[in-house]
Short mmCIF file of C-alpha atoms in Angstrom, two decimals:
data_model
loop_
_atom_site.label_atom_id
_atom_site.label_comp_id
_atom_site.label_asym_id
_atom_site.label_seq_id
_atom_site.Cartn_x
_atom_site.Cartn_y
_atom_site.Cartn_z
CA UNK A 1 20.51 4.27 37.17
CA UNK A 2 18.87 7.48 35.93
CA UNK A 3 21.98 8.11 33.89
CA UNK A 4 21.71 4.70 32.22
CA UNK A 5 18.07 5.26 31.41
CA UNK A 6 18.85 8.56 29.71
CA UNK A 7 21.71 6.98 27.77
CA UNK A 8 19.54 4.05 26.81
CA UNK A 9 16.70 6.23 25.61
CA UNK A 10 19.16 8.25 23.62
CA UNK A 11 20.65 5.22 21.86
CA UNK A 12 17.24 3.57 21.57
CA UNK A 13 15.69 6.57 19.85
CA UNK A 14 18.31 6.33 17.10
CA UNK A 15 17.69 2.59 16.71
CA UNK A 16 13.97 3.28 16.59
CA UNK A 17 14.37 5.83 13.78
CA UNK A 18 16.54 3.47 11.80
CA UNK A 19 14.23 0.49 12.33
CA UNK A 20 11.06 2.44 11.54
CA UNK A 21 12.39 3.16 8.08
CA UNK A 22 13.27 -0.49 7.68
CA UNK A 23 9.85 -1.57 8.90
CA UNK A 24 7.97 0.84 6.67
CA UNK A 25 9.37 -0.69 3.48
CA UNK A 26 9.03 -4.18 4.93
CA UNK A 27 5.38 -3.52 5.72
CA UNK A 28 4.62 -2.15 2.27
CA UNK A 29 6.62 -4.54 0.12
CA UNK A 30 7.25 -7.57 2.35
CA UNK A 31 10.85 -7.00 1.39
CA UNK A 32 13.93 -6.24 3.43
CA UNK A 33 15.79 -3.32 1.95
CA UNK A 34 19.35 -4.15 2.90
CA UNK A 35 20.56 -0.94 1.28
CA UNK A 36 18.94 0.93 4.17
CA UNK A 37 22.19 0.89 6.14
CA UNK A 38 24.08 2.36 3.16
CA UNK A 39 21.66 5.30 3.06
CA UNK A 40 22.19 5.67 6.82
CA UNK A 41 25.96 5.84 6.32
CA UNK A 42 26.00 8.04 3.21
CA UNK A 43 23.74 10.63 4.80
CA UNK A 44 26.00 10.85 7.83
CA UNK A 45 28.78 11.68 5.35
CA UNK A 46 26.52 14.13 3.55
CA UNK A 47 25.91 16.03 6.79
CA UNK A 48 29.61 15.94 7.55
CA UNK A 49 30.53 17.40 4.16
CA UNK A 50 27.90 20.12 4.52
CA UNK A 51 29.22 21.08 7.95
CA UNK A 52 32.96 20.76 7.29
CA UNK A 53 33.24 22.00 3.73
CA UNK A 54 30.22 24.20 3.25
CA UNK A 55 30.28 25.49 6.84
CA UNK A 56 26.59 24.95 7.29
CA UNK A 57 25.25 24.83 10.82
CA UNK A 58 24.20 21.28 11.70
CA UNK A 59 20.55 22.27 12.05
CA UNK A 60 20.56 23.30 8.41
CA UNK A 61 22.68 20.33 7.31
CA UNK A 62 20.40 17.77 8.98
CA UNK A 63 17.28 18.54 6.91
CA UNK A 64 19.34 18.67 3.72
CA UNK A 65 20.86 15.28 4.49
CA UNK A 66 17.43 13.87 5.34
CA UNK A 67 16.02 15.11 2.04
CA UNK A 68 19.01 13.67 0.18
CA UNK A 69 18.44 10.38 1.99
CA UNK A 70 14.83 10.31 0.86
CA UNK A 71 15.81 10.91 -2.75
CA UNK A 72 18.53 8.27 -2.51
CA UNK A 73 15.88 5.86 -1.24
CA UNK A 74 13.80 6.47 -4.36
CA UNK A 75 16.90 5.69 -6.43
CA UNK A 76 17.40 2.48 -4.45
CA UNK A 77 13.82 1.46 -5.24
CA UNK A 78 14.29 2.31 -8.90
CA UNK A 79 17.56 0.39 -9.28
CA UNK A 80 17.36 -2.50 -6.83
CA UNK A 81 13.65 -3.28 -6.57
CA UNK A 82 11.41 -1.97 -9.35
CA UNK A 83 13.07 -3.88 -12.22
CA UNK A 84 12.43 -7.11 -10.30
CA UNK A 85 8.83 -6.39 -9.35
CA UNK A 86 6.31 -8.89 -10.65
CA UNK A 87 8.81 -11.74 -10.76
CA UNK A 88 7.86 -14.74 -8.69
CA UNK A 89 11.21 -14.57 -6.87
CA UNK A 90 11.11 -10.80 -6.42
CA UNK A 91 11.50 -10.97 -2.63
CA UNK A 92 14.75 -12.90 -2.58
CA UNK A 93 15.99 -11.20 -5.75
CA UNK A 94 15.34 -7.77 -4.23
CA UNK A 95 17.10 -8.78 -1.05
CA UNK A 96 20.18 -9.75 -3.04
CA UNK A 97 20.16 -6.74 -5.34
CA UNK A 98 19.84 -4.42 -2.35
CA UNK A 99 22.85 -6.08 -0.72
CA UNK A 100 24.72 -5.53 -3.99
CA UNK A 101 23.71 -1.88 -4.09
CA UNK A 102 24.73 -1.40 -0.45
CA UNK A 103 28.13 -2.93 -1.20
CA UNK A 104 28.63 -0.67 -4.20
CA UNK A 105 27.66 2.45 -2.26
CA UNK A 106 29.91 1.49 0.63
CA UNK A 107 32.83 0.85 -1.72
CA UNK A 108 32.26 4.21 -3.39
CA UNK A 109 32.36 6.00 -0.04
CA UNK A 110 35.46 4.07 0.95
CA UNK A 111 37.12 5.09 -2.29
CA UNK A 112 36.20 8.73 -1.85
CA UNK A 113 36.72 9.29 1.87
CA UNK A 114 39.10 6.48 2.82
CA UNK A 115 38.63 4.02 5.64
CA UNK A 116 39.42 6.40 8.48
CA UNK A 117 36.83 7.64 10.91
CA UNK A 118 35.76 11.21 10.19
CA UNK A 119 34.61 13.56 12.91
CA UNK A 120 32.42 16.61 13.08
CA UNK A 121 34.45 19.71 14.06
CA UNK A 122 34.31 20.78 17.69
CA UNK A 123 31.40 23.12 18.29
CA UNK A 124 29.11 21.54 15.67
CA UNK A 125 26.71 20.54 18.39
CA UNK A 126 26.01 22.06 21.80
CA UNK A 127 28.41 20.65 24.36
CA UNK A 128 26.82 21.87 27.57
CA UNK A 129 25.24 19.44 29.98
CA UNK A 130 22.53 19.79 32.51
CA UNK A 131 21.64 17.87 35.67
CA UNK A 132 18.29 16.11 35.79
CA UNK A 133 17.90 14.29 39.09
CA UNK A 134 21.12 12.34 39.44
CA UNK A 135 21.78 12.15 35.73
CA UNK A 136 24.01 14.32 33.62
CA UNK A 137 22.28 14.92 30.33
CA UNK A 138 24.00 16.65 27.45
CA UNK A 139 22.05 19.11 25.37
CA UNK A 140 22.92 16.97 22.37
CA UNK A 141 21.19 13.98 23.93
CA UNK A 142 18.09 16.03 24.60
CA UNK A 143 18.07 17.40 21.07
CA UNK A 144 18.52 13.95 19.54
CA UNK A 145 15.74 12.42 21.63
CA UNK A 146 13.50 15.37 20.76
CA UNK A 147 14.21 15.03 17.03
CA UNK A 148 13.56 11.29 17.17
CA UNK A 149 10.28 11.75 19.03
CA UNK A 150 9.21 14.51 16.64
CA UNK A 151 9.93 12.25 13.65
CA UNK A 152 8.03 9.37 15.21
CA UNK A 153 5.03 11.62 15.78
CA UNK A 154 5.35 13.03 12.28
CA UNK A 155 5.42 9.55 10.80
CA UNK A 156 2.38 8.50 12.81
CA UNK A 157 0.53 11.58 11.64
CA UNK A 158 1.57 10.94 8.03
CA UNK A 159 0.41 7.34 8.08
CA UNK A 160 -2.82 7.89 10.03
CA UNK A 161 -4.08 11.24 8.84
CA UNK A 162 -2.94 12.01 5.31
CA UNK A 163 -4.00 10.85 1.88
CA UNK A 164 -0.46 9.58 1.21
CA UNK A 165 -0.47 7.65 4.50
CA UNK A 166 -3.82 6.04 3.75
CA UNK A 167 -2.53 5.03 0.35
CA UNK A 168 0.69 3.63 1.79
CA UNK A 169 -1.34 1.50 4.21
CA UNK A 170 -3.66 0.42 1.41
CA UNK A 171 -0.73 -0.77 -0.72
CA UNK A 172 0.80 -2.46 2.34
CA UNK A 173 -2.39 -4.44 2.88
CA UNK A 174 -3.22 -5.32 -0.72
CA UNK A 175 -1.66 -3.88 -3.87
CA UNK A 176 -4.57 -5.19 -5.93
CA UNK A 177 -7.22 -3.60 -3.73
CA UNK A 178 -5.24 -0.36 -3.82
CA UNK A 179 -5.09 -0.46 -7.63
CA UNK A 180 -8.83 -0.82 -7.85
CA UNK A 181 -9.11 2.33 -5.72
CA UNK A 182 -7.08 4.25 -8.28
CA UNK A 183 -3.79 4.12 -6.41
CA UNK A 184 -0.65 4.24 -8.55
CA UNK A 185 1.13 1.46 -6.67
CA UNK A 186 4.60 2.14 -8.11
CA UNK A 187 4.37 5.76 -7.03
CA UNK A 188 3.27 4.88 -3.53
CA UNK A 189 6.12 2.38 -3.20
CA UNK A 190 8.52 5.08 -4.35
CA UNK A 191 7.07 7.49 -1.76
CA UNK A 192 7.43 4.81 0.92
CA UNK A 193 11.09 4.47 0.04
CA UNK A 194 11.44 8.24 0.32
CA UNK A 195 9.94 8.34 3.80
CA UNK A 196 11.76 5.21 4.91
CA UNK A 197 15.15 6.41 3.71
CA UNK A 198 14.62 9.91 5.12
CA UNK A 199 14.17 8.28 8.54
CA UNK A 200 17.28 6.15 7.96
CA UNK A 201 19.19 9.26 6.92
CA UNK A 202 18.12 11.11 10.07
CA UNK A 203 19.23 8.13 12.14
CA UNK A 204 22.60 8.16 10.35
CA UNK A 205 23.25 11.86 10.96
CA UNK A 206 22.17 11.61 14.59
CA UNK A 207 24.28 8.48 15.10
CA UNK A 208 27.29 10.27 13.60
CA UNK A 209 26.75 13.23 15.90
CA UNK A 210 26.07 11.11 18.97
CA UNK A 211 29.30 9.15 18.73
CA UNK A 212 31.14 11.77 16.69
CA UNK A 213 32.12 8.98 14.41
CA UNK A 214 31.41 8.69 10.69
CA UNK A 215 32.95 5.73 8.86
CA UNK A 216 32.14 3.67 5.76
CA UNK A 217 31.21 0.62 7.83
CA UNK A 218 29.10 2.44 10.41
CA UNK A 219 25.90 0.99 8.99
CA UNK A 220 26.89 -2.62 9.52
CA UNK A 221 26.22 -3.06 13.21
CA UNK A 222 23.13 -0.85 13.08
CA UNK A 223 21.79 -2.98 10.25
CA UNK A 224 21.80 -6.09 12.42
CA UNK A 225 20.25 -4.15 15.31
CA UNK A 226 17.61 -2.86 12.92
CA UNK A 227 16.75 -6.40 11.84
CA UNK A 228 16.54 -7.45 15.48
CA UNK A 229 14.24 -4.52 16.19
CA UNK A 230 11.90 -5.44 13.31
CA UNK A 231 11.60 -8.99 14.58
CA UNK A 232 11.35 -7.94 18.23
CA UNK A 233 8.67 -5.37 17.48
CA UNK A 234 6.60 -7.74 15.39
CA UNK A 235 7.23 -7.91 11.65
CA UNK A 236 5.87 -4.81 10.00
CA UNK A 237 4.46 -3.20 13.16
CA UNK A 238 5.43 0.48 13.36
CA UNK A 239 4.67 1.04 17.07
CA UNK A 240 6.37 -2.28 17.73
CA UNK A 241 9.52 -1.13 15.96
CA UNK A 242 9.60 2.13 17.92
CA UNK A 243 9.11 0.32 21.22
CA UNK A 244 11.63 -2.41 20.37
CA UNK A 245 14.20 0.17 19.25
CA UNK A 246 14.04 1.96 22.58
CA UNK A 247 14.04 -1.37 24.45
CA UNK A 248 17.15 -2.49 22.60
CA UNK A 249 18.92 0.78 23.37
CA UNK A 250 18.13 0.47 27.08
CA UNK A 251 19.17 -3.17 27.09
CA UNK A 252 22.53 -2.38 25.53
CA UNK A 253 23.29 0.44 27.90
CA UNK A 254 22.40 -1.60 30.96
CA UNK A 255 24.44 -4.55 29.72
CA UNK A 256 27.48 -2.33 29.32
CA UNK A 257 26.97 -0.81 32.76
CA UNK A 258 26.28 -3.99 34.68
CA UNK A 259 27.90 -6.85 32.80
CA UNK A 260 30.54 -5.38 30.52
CA UNK A 261 30.73 -3.91 27.07
CA UNK A 262 31.92 -7.11 25.38
CA UNK A 263 28.56 -8.74 26.20
CA UNK A 264 26.55 -5.93 24.65
CA UNK A 265 25.55 -7.69 21.42
CA UNK A 266 25.37 -11.11 23.07
CA UNK A 267 22.73 -9.93 25.53
CA UNK A 268 20.83 -7.99 22.88
CA UNK A 269 20.57 -10.95 20.54
CA UNK A 270 20.05 -13.36 23.44
CA UNK A 271 16.94 -11.41 24.39
CA UNK A 272 15.83 -11.43 20.76
CA UNK A 273 16.20 -15.22 20.82
CA UNK A 274 14.17 -15.48 24.02
CA UNK A 275 11.41 -13.28 22.64
CA UNK A 276 11.23 -15.41 19.53
CA UNK A 277 10.88 -18.54 21.62
CA UNK A 278 8.35 -17.13 24.09
CA UNK A 279 6.43 -14.74 21.87
CA UNK A 280 7.10 -15.53 18.22
CA UNK A 281 4.96 -12.73 16.89
CA UNK A 282 7.12 -10.10 18.62
CA UNK A 283 6.03 -7.43 21.06
CA UNK A 284 3.26 -5.86 18.97
CA UNK A 285 3.08 -8.14 15.97
CA UNK A 286 -0.14 -9.20 14.27
CA UNK A 287 -2.03 -11.82 16.25
CA UNK A 288 -1.95 -14.49 13.61
CA UNK A 289 1.26 -15.28 11.82
CA UNK A 290 1.03 -16.66 8.35
CA UNK A 291 1.13 -20.41 8.45
CA UNK A 292 3.78 -22.16 6.45
CA UNK B 1 -21.86 14.00 -22.26
CA UNK B 2 -21.39 11.43 -24.94
CA UNK B 3 -22.29 12.18 -28.50
CA UNK B 4 -25.48 10.47 -29.66
CA UNK B 5 -24.81 7.07 -31.13
CA UNK B 6 -21.43 6.65 -29.43
CA UNK B 7 -21.63 4.00 -26.75
CA UNK B 8 -20.25 4.90 -23.33
CA UNK B 9 -18.10 1.78 -23.37
CA UNK B 10 -17.18 -0.17 -26.44
CA UNK B 11 -15.00 -3.25 -26.58
CA UNK B 12 -13.72 -4.21 -30.02
CA UNK B 13 -12.09 -7.56 -30.78
CA UNK B 14 -10.63 -7.78 -27.29
CA UNK B 15 -8.12 -10.56 -26.71
CA UNK B 16 -6.74 -11.56 -23.34
CA UNK B 17 -4.26 -14.38 -22.79
CA UNK B 18 -2.30 -15.77 -19.88
CA UNK B 19 0.87 -17.01 -21.52
CA UNK B 20 -0.39 -19.36 -24.20
CA UNK B 21 -3.82 -19.78 -22.66
CA UNK B 22 -6.39 -17.61 -24.37
CA UNK B 23 -9.04 -16.46 -21.93
CA UNK B 24 -10.83 -14.01 -24.21
CA UNK B 25 -10.86 -14.37 -28.02
CA UNK B 26 -11.76 -11.28 -30.00
CA UNK B 27 -14.95 -10.30 -28.27
CA UNK B 28 -16.87 -7.12 -28.98
CA UNK B 29 -19.58 -5.51 -26.92
CA UNK B 30 -21.19 -2.14 -26.29
CA UNK B 31 -22.65 -0.47 -23.25
CA UNK B 32 -24.72 2.67 -23.83
CA UNK B 33 -24.94 5.44 -21.25
CA UNK B 34 -27.47 4.65 -18.55
CA UNK B 35 -27.71 0.98 -19.49
CA UNK B 36 -27.11 -2.07 -17.37
CA UNK B 37 -25.49 -4.68 -19.58
CA UNK B 38 -24.72 -8.15 -18.31
CA UNK B 39 -22.15 -10.67 -19.36
CA UNK B 40 -23.16 -14.18 -18.35
CA UNK B 41 -21.60 -17.55 -18.92
CA UNK B 42 -20.07 -20.50 -17.16
CA UNK B 43 -16.99 -20.50 -14.98
CA UNK B 44 -13.79 -19.91 -16.94
CA UNK B 45 -15.59 -18.36 -19.90
CA UNK B 46 -13.43 -15.23 -19.71
CA UNK B 47 -15.87 -12.88 -17.95
CA UNK B 48 -13.51 -11.78 -15.19
CA UNK B 49 -10.62 -11.44 -17.64
CA UNK B 50 -12.74 -9.14 -19.79
CA UNK B 51 -13.49 -6.84 -16.86
CA UNK B 52 -9.87 -6.95 -15.66
CA UNK B 53 -8.69 -5.89 -19.11
CA UNK B 54 -11.15 -2.98 -19.24
CA UNK B 55 -10.17 -1.89 -15.71
CA UNK B 56 -6.44 -2.00 -16.50
CA UNK B 57 -5.55 -4.87 -14.20
CA UNK B 58 -4.57 -6.96 -17.22
CA UNK B 59 -3.04 -5.85 -20.49
CA UNK B 60 -5.03 -7.11 -23.45
CA UNK B 61 -3.12 -8.87 -26.24
CA UNK B 62 -5.27 -7.26 -28.87
CA UNK B 63 -8.35 -5.23 -29.62
CA UNK B 64 -9.55 -1.91 -28.29
CA UNK B 65 -11.40 -0.49 -25.34
CA UNK B 66 -13.14 2.81 -26.07
CA UNK B 67 -14.69 5.09 -23.48
CA UNK B 68 -17.04 7.54 -25.19
CA UNK B 69 -15.12 6.88 -28.38
CA UNK B 70 -11.70 7.60 -26.84
CA UNK B 71 -9.13 4.82 -26.84
CA UNK B 72 -8.36 3.71 -23.29
CA UNK B 73 -6.86 0.33 -24.22
CA UNK B 74 -4.13 -0.86 -21.90
CA UNK B 75 -4.21 2.07 -19.49
CA UNK B 76 -2.86 1.07 -16.07
CA UNK B 77 -5.53 0.64 -13.43
CA UNK B 78 -5.04 3.98 -11.70
CA UNK B 79 -5.33 5.81 -15.02
CA UNK B 80 -8.48 3.87 -15.85
CA UNK B 81 -9.95 5.00 -12.53
CA UNK B 82 -9.05 8.59 -13.42
CA UNK B 83 -11.10 8.11 -16.59
CA UNK B 84 -14.06 6.92 -14.52
CA UNK B 85 -13.75 3.18 -15.12
CA UNK B 86 -14.47 1.70 -11.70
CA UNK B 87 -14.28 -2.01 -10.93
CA UNK B 88 -15.80 -3.88 -8.00
CA UNK B 89 -13.71 -7.03 -8.29
CA UNK B 90 -14.72 -10.56 -7.55
CA UNK B 91 -14.15 -11.17 -3.86
CA UNK B 92 -14.71 -7.44 -3.29
CA UNK B 93 -11.11 -6.45 -2.48
CA UNK B 94 -12.00 -4.45 0.59
CA UNK B 95 -9.12 -3.37 2.82
CA UNK B 96 -9.90 -5.55 5.81
CA UNK B 97 -7.37 -4.05 8.23
CA UNK B 98 -8.39 -0.45 7.56
CA UNK B 99 -11.54 1.03 9.04
CA UNK B 100 -14.82 1.10 7.15
CA UNK B 101 -14.58 4.87 7.07
CA UNK B 102 -11.02 4.83 5.72
CA UNK B 103 -12.09 2.48 2.94
CA UNK B 104 -14.68 5.06 1.93
CA UNK B 105 -12.37 8.05 2.31
CA UNK B 106 -9.80 6.35 0.06
CA UNK B 107 -12.51 6.00 -2.56
CA UNK B 108 -13.80 9.55 -2.13
CA UNK B 109 -10.35 10.99 -2.70
CA UNK B 110 -9.44 8.59 -5.50
CA UNK B 111 -10.17 10.93 -8.38
CA UNK B 112 -9.62 14.25 -6.65
CA UNK B 113 -6.02 14.81 -5.52
CA UNK B 114 -6.77 18.01 -3.59
CA UNK B 115 -10.40 17.82 -2.67
CA UNK B 116 -12.37 20.20 -0.53
CA UNK B 117 -12.61 18.02 2.55
CA UNK B 118 -16.07 19.27 3.48
CA UNK B 119 -17.39 18.08 0.12
CA UNK B 120 -15.64 14.75 0.60
CA UNK B 121 -17.14 14.32 4.06
CA UNK B 122 -20.57 15.08 2.70
CA UNK B 123 -20.21 12.40 0.04
CA UNK B 124 -18.96 9.81 2.55
CA UNK B 125 -21.86 10.67 4.86
CA UNK B 126 -24.27 10.22 1.94
CA UNK B 127 -23.03 6.64 1.56
CA UNK B 128 -23.38 6.06 5.29
CA UNK B 129 -26.97 7.25 4.92
CA UNK B 130 -27.54 4.80 2.07
CA UNK B 131 -25.92 1.95 4.03
CA UNK B 132 -26.68 2.59 7.72
CA UNK B 133 -25.01 -0.66 8.73
CA UNK B 134 -21.69 0.83 7.58
CA UNK B 135 -22.26 4.13 9.33
CA UNK B 136 -22.96 2.50 12.67
CA UNK B 137 -19.60 0.74 12.58
CA UNK B 138 -17.51 3.26 10.70
CA UNK B 139 -14.49 3.06 13.01
CA UNK B 140 -14.27 -0.75 12.97
CA UNK B 141 -11.95 -2.67 10.65
CA UNK B 142 -13.69 -3.48 7.39
CA UNK B 143 -12.73 -7.12 7.91
CA UNK B 144 -15.22 -7.31 10.78
CA UNK B 145 -18.13 -6.98 8.36
CA UNK B 146 -20.02 -10.01 7.08
CA UNK B 147 -19.76 -10.99 3.42
CA UNK B 148 -22.95 -9.15 2.48
CA UNK B 149 -21.91 -6.05 4.39
CA UNK B 150 -18.52 -6.14 2.70
CA UNK B 151 -20.32 -6.15 -0.63
CA UNK B 152 -22.27 -3.06 0.50
CA UNK B 153 -18.96 -1.44 1.40
CA UNK B 154 -17.53 -2.32 -2.00
CA UNK B 155 -20.57 -0.74 -3.68
CA UNK B 156 -20.38 2.37 -1.53
CA UNK B 157 -16.70 2.71 -2.33
CA UNK B 158 -17.30 2.33 -6.04
CA UNK B 159 -20.07 4.93 -6.02
CA UNK B 160 -17.80 7.39 -4.19
CA UNK B 161 -15.34 7.12 -7.06
CA UNK B 162 -17.88 8.83 -9.35
CA UNK B 163 -17.86 6.09 -11.96
CA UNK B 164 -18.78 6.81 -15.56
CA UNK B 165 -18.99 3.07 -15.96
CA UNK B 166 -19.24 0.63 -13.10
CA UNK B 167 -17.85 -2.86 -13.67
CA UNK B 168 -19.33 -5.39 -11.25
CA UNK B 169 -17.67 -8.79 -11.07
CA UNK B 170 -19.85 -11.51 -9.55
CA UNK B 171 -21.35 -9.27 -6.87
CA UNK B 172 -23.63 -12.03 -5.60
CA UNK B 173 -20.91 -14.64 -5.22
CA UNK B 174 -20.80 -16.35 -1.86
CA UNK B 175 -23.81 -14.52 -0.45
CA UNK B 176 -26.92 -15.97 1.19
CA UNK B 177 -30.07 -15.82 -1.01
CA UNK B 178 -31.58 -12.88 0.86
CA UNK B 179 -28.40 -10.88 0.40
CA UNK B 180 -28.19 -11.87 -3.26
CA UNK B 181 -31.61 -10.26 -3.70
CA UNK B 182 -30.40 -7.16 -1.85
CA UNK B 183 -27.38 -6.86 -4.16
CA UNK B 184 -29.54 -7.03 -7.28
CA UNK B 185 -31.99 -4.51 -5.80
CA UNK B 186 -29.01 -2.26 -5.36
CA UNK B 187 -28.02 -2.70 -9.00
CA UNK B 188 -31.54 -1.68 -10.02
CA UNK B 189 -31.39 1.26 -7.61
CA UNK B 190 -28.19 2.69 -9.07
CA UNK B 191 -29.52 1.96 -12.56
CA UNK B 192 -32.54 4.18 -11.80
CA UNK B 193 -30.13 6.84 -10.57
CA UNK B 194 -28.61 6.84 -14.05
CA UNK B 195 -25.51 4.72 -13.56
CA UNK B 196 -24.03 2.75 -16.43
CA UNK B 197 -23.12 -0.79 -15.41
CA UNK B 198 -21.38 -3.77 -16.97
CA UNK B 199 -22.36 -6.71 -14.78
CA UNK B 200 -20.65 -10.09 -14.81
CA UNK B 201 -22.70 -12.80 -13.14
CA UNK B 202 -23.13 -16.51 -12.81
CA UNK B 203 -26.63 -15.97 -11.46
CA UNK B 204 -28.02 -15.57 -14.97
CA UNK B 205 -31.66 -15.39 -13.91
CA UNK B 206 -31.26 -12.33 -11.72
CA UNK B 207 -28.68 -10.77 -14.01
CA UNK B 208 -31.15 -10.93 -16.92
CA UNK B 209 -33.88 -9.47 -14.72
CA UNK B 210 -31.95 -6.34 -13.79
CA UNK B 211 -30.24 -5.69 -17.13
CA UNK B 212 -31.26 -4.07 -20.42
CA UNK B 213 -28.98 -6.06 -22.69
CA UNK B 214 -27.03 -9.28 -22.29
CA UNK B 215 -24.10 -11.12 -23.82
CA UNK B 216 -23.40 -14.81 -23.32
CA UNK B 217 -19.72 -15.71 -23.15
CA UNK B 218 -18.49 -19.28 -23.60
CA UNK B 219 -14.84 -20.31 -23.80
CA UNK B 220 -13.74 -16.79 -24.67
CA UNK B 221 -16.33 -16.22 -27.41
CA UNK B 222 -19.60 -14.34 -27.39
CA UNK B 223 -22.11 -16.94 -28.50
CA UNK B 224 -25.38 -15.04 -28.03
CA UNK B 225 -26.50 -11.53 -27.40
CA UNK B 226 -29.67 -9.48 -27.31
CA UNK B 227 -32.07 -7.60 -25.09
CA UNK B 228 -32.16 -9.30 -21.71
CA UNK B 229 -35.88 -10.07 -21.85
CA UNK B 230 -35.41 -11.86 -25.20
CA UNK B 231 -32.43 -13.83 -23.95
CA UNK B 232 -34.33 -14.86 -20.84
CA UNK B 233 -36.96 -16.34 -23.15
CA UNK B 234 -34.45 -18.02 -25.45
CA UNK B 235 -34.62 -21.82 -25.08
CA UNK B 236 -30.86 -22.21 -25.39
CA UNK B 237 -30.27 -19.78 -22.55
CA UNK B 238 -32.99 -21.40 -20.49
CA UNK B 239 -31.47 -24.82 -20.94
CA UNK B 240 -27.89 -23.81 -20.27
CA UNK B 241 -28.19 -21.06 -17.68
CA UNK B 242 -31.62 -20.87 -16.19
CA UNK B 243 -31.78 -24.55 -15.36
CA UNK B 244 -35.53 -25.08 -15.69
CA UNK B 245 -37.27 -22.70 -13.34
CA UNK B 246 -35.59 -23.06 -9.97
CA UNK B 247 -34.70 -19.81 -8.25
CA UNK B 248 -31.02 -19.73 -7.29
#
């Protein structure tokens, strides 16, 4: 039981990181950035290349990959979203162009690295384990949970306490009101993509380390989970996304332990369905949903 | 400081169109430093479009906007704010989900990327002193304020942005008569403090009372202009905008 909780928290913290990035852009732009999973995947590769070919220690490679992810996010905004901004169909058009960009990036990685799963060399991460109560916890799990928690706290601080965070929230609420306050809306959107994609990149690297598995299609399943987490948490709610990410991780781990691994996604999405029926605004969503 | 004779804000032959619909047709007006100038006229005359074009929310199709003689035509809104052109839009555009205090902090830091926070705090506190109703509820979401209080918040925000020219779009709209009076008192108050204001209003009577100079806009054209006291006495203005003598 304790073991499952630790495993669930571990998986859930990665989902939470991924979904927070997703949610941030959704909250600011009302747009789903479906290239988020490509950034997740590419940054796992970036960390791998830094470790394998440049012999960097992982704790140096991680921040580099996160920074690269942030910059890649700004490129995604520039290519897939900004040219469409101001069009009446910009939401659906952006959705489609981000799918296109994700497909292109995935194909490029496939071309370059091939379809096979790549692994981090042995010794990249600490392999010792410790006993906590009845649970065996690897140092890697502890480090990953700690990094995820630190990034969640950092994001909360950024959004609540800094000038950039205030401006991001202002644009999320009303681009026009933000403009009147002297906010350069395009720049704030670009910064939101940076932060969002840096979180996605961190999730990708940690996911790759956790399962020692980096592959061109690794973003696919996480993408669906990320969407489920956004909906479960309440569209656009950051604390909701964090909570729902952890909840989904726990749910998956317990399903595997008690029911069987083939039911993992069925139970996860079944619960999503139930939540939507019983509490359509999600766990921590805004009280009033927009009426049709 | 502006050179003598150069108006603080000058609009020359401004044209604004939405597609093929012309909202503003080659209008020109001047606002001197320290003046309150009002732009009155019926709904759809192009008043809001004029302000939006000056504030950078709309790109004009033609003409020029000069701030102290410098061309600021077509600057995007955030650059216009940097230049000191501050708009309080129709409907106030407060950030309802953010706290009252955050609304003010956003304004205080609008033109100063790396401000000394102590100075910023002092300026925010000064606005709380001017509007105690905001200070008492500083941590609450701005959306919890009544319409009149939201207008106070919009004013406080605008003043924190250190405007060289303040553009007020229908500040009395939707307010109860007592609050309408309060808003115009406030315009007079900031006028006495030396602010330069371009005021768009449908409440022509009060707008003419608090302003130095007035322009009448109809269907995108300026049809009359002059010192506000003269316009208030003009029979055409009285017939069209002052509706006999009833206080509105």
